[in-house]
PDB file of C-alpha atoms in Angstrom:
ATOM      1  CA  MET K   1     -36.403 148.859 148.023  1.00  0.00           C
ATOM      2  CA  ASN K   2     -37.912 151.268 145.504  1.00  0.00           C
ATOM      3  CA  ASP K   3     -36.501 151.701 142.002  1.00  0.00           C
ATOM      4  CA  ASN K   4     -34.923 155.100 142.777  1.00  0.00           C
ATOM      5  CA  ALA K   5     -33.096 153.769 145.839  1.00  0.00           C
ATOM      6  CA  GLU K   6     -31.903 150.712 143.915  1.00  0.00           C
ATOM      7  CA  ALA K   7     -30.694 152.896 141.044  1.00  0.00           C
ATOM      8  CA  GLU K   8     -28.796 155.149 143.469  1.00  0.00           C
ATOM      9  CA  ASN K   9     -27.243 152.129 145.192  1.00  0.00           C
ATOM     10  CA  LEU K  10     -26.154 150.734 141.831  1.00  0.00           C
ATOM     11  CA  ARG K  11     -24.570 154.109 140.969  1.00  0.00           C
ATOM     12  CA  LEU K  12     -22.509 153.798 144.161  1.00  0.00           C
ATOM     13  CA  VAL K  13     -21.487 150.234 143.273  1.00  0.00           C
ATOM     14  CA  HIS K  14     -20.470 151.374 139.782  1.00  0.00           C
ATOM     15  CA  LEU K  15     -18.533 154.292 141.263  1.00  0.00           C
ATOM     16  CA  LEU K  16     -16.708 151.914 143.611  1.00  0.00           C
ATOM     17  CA  ARG K  17     -15.910 149.703 140.622  1.00  0.00           C
ATOM     18  CA  ALA K  18     -14.607 152.726 138.677  1.00  0.00           C
ATOM     19  CA  VAL K  19     -12.315 153.666 141.575  1.00  0.00           C
ATOM     20  CA  THR K  20     -10.962 150.110 141.807  1.00  0.00           C
ATOM     21  CA  VAL K  21     -10.389 149.979 138.037  1.00  0.00           C
ATOM     22  CA  GLU K  22      -8.475 153.263 138.125  1.00  0.00           C
ATOM     23  CA  PHE K  23      -6.447 152.105 141.114  1.00  0.00           C
ATOM     24  CA  GLY K  24      -5.642 148.878 139.260  1.00  0.00           C
ATOM     25  CA  LEU K  25      -4.518 150.892 136.232  1.00  0.00           C
ATOM     26  CA  ARG K  26      -2.213 152.992 138.431  1.00  0.00           C
ATOM     27  CA  GLN K  27      -0.810 149.781 139.951  1.00  0.00           C
ATOM     28  CA  ALA K  28      -0.177 148.408 136.447  1.00  0.00           C
ATOM     29  CA  GLU K  29       1.493 151.679 135.436  1.00  0.00           C
ATOM     30  CA  PHE K  30       3.742 151.512 138.513  1.00  0.00           C
ATOM     31  CA  ALA K  31       4.557 147.865 137.761  1.00  0.00           C
ATOM     32  CA  ALA K  32       5.455 148.585 134.132  1.00  0.00           C
ATOM     33  CA  ARG K  33       7.564 151.593 135.077  1.00  0.00           C
ATOM     34  CA  HIS K  34       9.619 149.468 137.494  1.00  0.00           C
ATOM     35  CA  GLY K  35       9.894 146.223 135.504  1.00  0.00           C
ATOM     36  CA  MET K  36       7.407 144.373 137.674  1.00  0.00           C
ATOM     37  CA  HIS K  37       4.370 142.186 137.106  1.00  0.00           C
ATOM     38  CA  PRO K  38       1.073 143.620 138.459  1.00  0.00           C
ATOM     39  CA  THR K  39       0.958 140.704 140.921  1.00  0.00           C
ATOM     40  CA  ASP K  40       4.292 141.911 142.296  1.00  0.00           C
ATOM     41  CA  VAL K  41       2.716 145.251 143.189  1.00  0.00           C
ATOM     42  CA  ARG K  42      -0.195 143.503 144.888  1.00  0.00           C
ATOM     43  CA  ALA K  43       2.353 141.412 146.801  1.00  0.00           C
ATOM     44  CA  LEU K  44       4.155 144.523 148.022  1.00  0.00           C
ATOM     45  CA  ILE K  45       0.831 146.015 149.137  1.00  0.00           C
ATOM     46  CA  CYS K  46      -0.009 142.790 151.010  1.00  0.00           C
ATOM     47  CA  LEU K  47       3.376 142.811 152.740  1.00  0.00           C
ATOM     48  CA  LEU K  48       3.081 146.474 153.708  1.00  0.00           C
ATOM     49  CA  ASP K  49      -0.465 145.887 154.998  1.00  0.00           C
ATOM     50  CA  ALA K  50       0.749 142.909 157.049  1.00  0.00           C
ATOM     51  CA  ASP K  51       3.515 145.047 158.536  1.00  0.00           C
ATOM     52  CA  ARG K  52       1.035 147.808 159.458  1.00  0.00           C
ATOM     53  CA  ALA K  53      -1.226 145.179 161.070  1.00  0.00           C
ATOM     54  CA  GLY K  54       1.691 143.665 163.025  1.00  0.00           C
ATOM     55  CA  GLU K  55       1.309 140.329 161.206  1.00  0.00           C
ATOM     56  CA  ALA K  56       4.223 138.055 160.417  1.00  0.00           C
ATOM     57  CA  ALA K  57       4.804 138.464 156.678  1.00  0.00           C
ATOM     58  CA  THR K  58       5.507 134.898 155.592  1.00  0.00           C
ATOM     59  CA  ALA K  59       5.332 133.268 152.191  1.00  0.00           C
ATOM     60  CA  GLY K  60       2.243 131.391 153.388  1.00  0.00           C
ATOM     61  CA  LEU K  61       0.446 134.583 154.352  1.00  0.00           C
ATOM     62  CA  LEU K  62       1.379 136.191 151.036  1.00  0.00           C
ATOM     63  CA  GLY K  63       0.209 133.197 149.026  1.00  0.00           C
ATOM     64  CA  THR K  64      -3.108 133.118 150.858  1.00  0.00           C
ATOM     65  CA  ARG K  65      -3.700 136.848 150.387  1.00  0.00           C
ATOM     66  CA  LEU K  66      -2.831 136.680 146.688  1.00  0.00           C
ATOM     67  CA  GLY K  67      -4.636 133.391 146.055  1.00  0.00           C
ATOM     68  CA  LEU K  68      -1.450 131.756 144.749  1.00  0.00           C
ATOM     69  CA  ASN K  69      -0.109 128.249 145.187  1.00  0.00           C
ATOM     70  CA  SER K  70       3.322 127.649 146.685  1.00  0.00           C
ATOM     71  CA  ALA K  71       5.162 127.716 143.346  1.00  0.00           C
ATOM     72  CA  GLY K  72       3.450 130.948 142.279  1.00  0.00           C
ATOM     73  CA  THR K  73       4.186 132.576 145.618  1.00  0.00           C
ATOM     74  CA  THR K  74       7.852 131.580 145.407  1.00  0.00           C
ATOM     75  CA  ALA K  75       8.065 133.013 141.876  1.00  0.00           C
ATOM     76  CA  VAL K  76       6.666 136.363 143.056  1.00  0.00           C
ATOM     77  CA  ILE K  77       9.032 136.496 146.029  1.00  0.00           C
ATOM     78  CA  ASP K  78      12.006 135.539 143.855  1.00  0.00           C
ATOM     79  CA  ARG K  79      11.159 138.307 141.335  1.00  0.00           C
ATOM     80  CA  LEU K  80      10.778 140.898 144.081  1.00  0.00           C
ATOM     81  CA  GLU K  81      14.001 139.779 145.726  1.00  0.00           C
ATOM     82  CA  ARG K  82      15.910 139.970 142.412  1.00  0.00           C
ATOM     83  CA  LEU K  83      14.596 143.509 141.903  1.00  0.00           C
ATOM     84  CA  GLY K  84      15.754 144.443 145.416  1.00  0.00           C
ATOM     85  CA  HIS K  85      12.216 145.173 146.644  1.00  0.00           C
ATOM     86  CA  VAL K  86      11.919 142.354 149.193  1.00  0.00           C
ATOM     87  CA  ALA K  87      14.348 140.558 151.489  1.00  0.00           C
ATOM     88  CA  ARG K  88      13.962 137.177 153.133  1.00  0.00           C
ATOM     89  CA  VAL K  89      14.959 137.466 156.789  1.00  0.00           C
ATOM     90  CA  ARG K  90      15.013 134.979 159.645  1.00  0.00           C
ATOM     91  CA  ASP K  91      12.422 135.520 162.346  1.00  0.00           C
ATOM     92  CA  ASP K  92      14.214 136.618 165.538  1.00  0.00           C
ATOM     93  CA  ARG K  93      11.734 134.617 167.654  1.00  0.00           C
ATOM     94  CA  ASP K  94      11.792 131.440 165.546  1.00  0.00           C
ATOM     95  CA  ARG K  95      14.997 131.088 163.538  1.00  0.00           C
ATOM     96  CA  ARG K  96      13.395 128.334 161.425  1.00  0.00           C
ATOM     97  CA  ARG K  97      10.839 130.760 160.024  1.00  0.00           C
ATOM     98  CA  ILE K  98      11.581 133.116 157.142  1.00  0.00           C
ATOM     99  CA  LEU K  99       9.839 136.488 157.045  1.00  0.00           C
ATOM    100  CA  LEU K 100       9.499 138.836 154.101  1.00  0.00           C
ATOM    101  CA  ARG K 101      10.520 142.460 154.483  1.00  0.00           C
ATOM    102  CA  VAL K 102       9.816 145.232 151.983  1.00  0.00           C
ATOM    103  CA  GLU K 103      13.063 147.081 151.384  1.00  0.00           C
ATOM    104  CA  PRO K 104      13.324 150.852 151.947  1.00  0.00           C
ATOM    105  CA  GLU K 105      13.957 151.547 148.245  1.00  0.00           C
ATOM    106  CA  ALA K 106      10.679 149.840 147.298  1.00  0.00           C
ATOM    107  CA  ILE K 107       8.882 151.947 149.904  1.00  0.00           C
ATOM    108  CA  ARG K 108      10.509 155.085 148.499  1.00  0.00           C
ATOM    109  CA  LEU K 109       9.460 154.204 144.933  1.00  0.00           C
ATOM    110  CA  GLY K 110       5.908 153.528 146.101  1.00  0.00           C
ATOM    111  CA  ARG K 111       5.697 156.813 147.999  1.00  0.00           C
ATOM    112  CA  GLU K 112       7.115 158.706 145.040  1.00  0.00           C
ATOM    113  CA  PHE K 113       4.497 157.254 142.678  1.00  0.00           C
ATOM    114  CA  PHE K 114       1.427 156.776 144.889  1.00  0.00           C
ATOM    115  CA  GLY K 115       2.099 159.609 147.364  1.00  0.00           C
ATOM    116  CA  PRO K 116       0.445 162.342 145.282  1.00  0.00           C
ATOM    117  CA  LEU K 117      -2.621 160.122 144.760  1.00  0.00           C
ATOM    118  CA  ILE K 118      -2.849 159.337 148.469  1.00  0.00           C
ATOM    119  CA  ASP K 119      -2.378 163.029 149.288  1.00  0.00           C
ATOM    120  CA  GLY K 120      -5.303 163.858 146.979  1.00  0.00           C
ATOM    121  CA  VAL K 121      -7.535 161.351 148.743  1.00  0.00           C
ATOM    122  CA  LEU K 122      -6.438 162.707 152.137  1.00  0.00           C
ATOM    123  CA  ARG K 123      -7.285 166.264 151.039  1.00  0.00           C
ATOM    124  CA  THR K 124     -10.723 165.032 149.992  1.00  0.00           C
ATOM    125  CA  LEU K 125     -11.228 163.295 153.344  1.00  0.00           C
ATOM    126  CA  ASP K 126     -10.241 166.509 155.137  1.00  0.00           C
ATOM    127  CA  SER K 127     -13.399 168.067 153.706  1.00  0.00           C
ATOM    128  CA  PHE K 128     -15.568 165.377 155.359  1.00  0.00           C
ATOM    129  CA  ASP K 129     -16.762 165.721 158.914  1.00  0.00           C
ATOM    130  CA  PRO K 130     -16.152 162.818 161.337  1.00  0.00           C
ATOM    131  CA  ALA K 131     -19.653 161.375 160.814  1.00  0.00           C
ATOM    132  CA  GLU K 132     -19.182 161.377 157.026  1.00  0.00           C
ATOM    133  CA  ARG K 133     -15.780 159.681 157.354  1.00  0.00           C
ATOM    134  CA  ASP K 134     -17.370 157.096 159.635  1.00  0.00           C
ATOM    135  CA  THR K 135     -20.035 156.411 157.002  1.00  0.00           C
ATOM    136  CA  VAL K 136     -17.385 156.032 154.288  1.00  0.00           C
ATOM    137  CA  ARG K 137     -15.382 153.712 156.578  1.00  0.00           C
ATOM    138  CA  ARG K 138     -18.447 151.578 157.342  1.00  0.00           C
ATOM    139  CA  PHE K 139     -19.312 151.300 153.644  1.00  0.00           C
ATOM    140  CA  LEU K 140     -15.784 150.419 152.534  1.00  0.00           C
ATOM    141  CA  THR K 141     -15.378 147.933 155.395  1.00  0.00           C
ATOM    142  CA  ALA K 142     -18.661 146.245 154.493  1.00  0.00           C
ATOM    143  CA  ALA K 143     -17.770 146.204 150.777  1.00  0.00           C
ATOM    144  CA  HIS K 144     -14.364 144.718 151.591  1.00  0.00           C
ATOM    145  CA  THR K 145     -16.053 142.012 153.665  1.00  0.00           C
ATOM    146  CA  VAL K 146     -18.310 141.121 150.722  1.00  0.00           C
ATOM    147  CA  PHE K 147     -15.360 140.842 148.313  1.00  0.00           C
ATOM    148  CA  ALA K 148     -12.872 139.181 150.674  1.00  0.00           C
ATOM    149  CA  PRO K 149     -12.188 135.511 149.884  1.00  0.00           C
ATOM    150  CA  GLN K 150     -13.567 134.264 153.207  1.00  0.00           C
ATOM    151  CA  ALA K 151     -16.969 135.843 152.372  1.00  0.00           C
ATOM    152  CA  GLY K 152     -17.632 133.183 149.736  1.00  0.00           C
ATOM    153  CA  ALA K 153     -16.330 130.301 151.815  1.00  0.00           C
TER     154      ALA K 153
END
């Protein structure tokens, strides 16, 4: 790779880092505004992502996604439950298993805060043609794969 191409690639990496830093700052702002720890916000995102993917949202799944041990995972769930953001519910298919459900009020608070940011990103994506969106998707998917915990395993 020539120096110009490497420099341009590094600019993209730094831009991706800047976006993730800003997103993290918005998450921290949301957490502070609602009396939460930043890990609590990440937990809610994990639970919402699991729901969208049709995955059973268990404490084990949450702990794995957050990189927490059992005690840390329980502490996060207990905090979120006390705040009314998460409920523990029995699995209808296996009554021994407890699932985690994000409560409607937590979803409303998230939409109220993050909705305008998401809308701004959606407006930006509307200006991209399908091939450009596919390129962005491929890049973000590949970057996610590099950063995901299983990549280093």
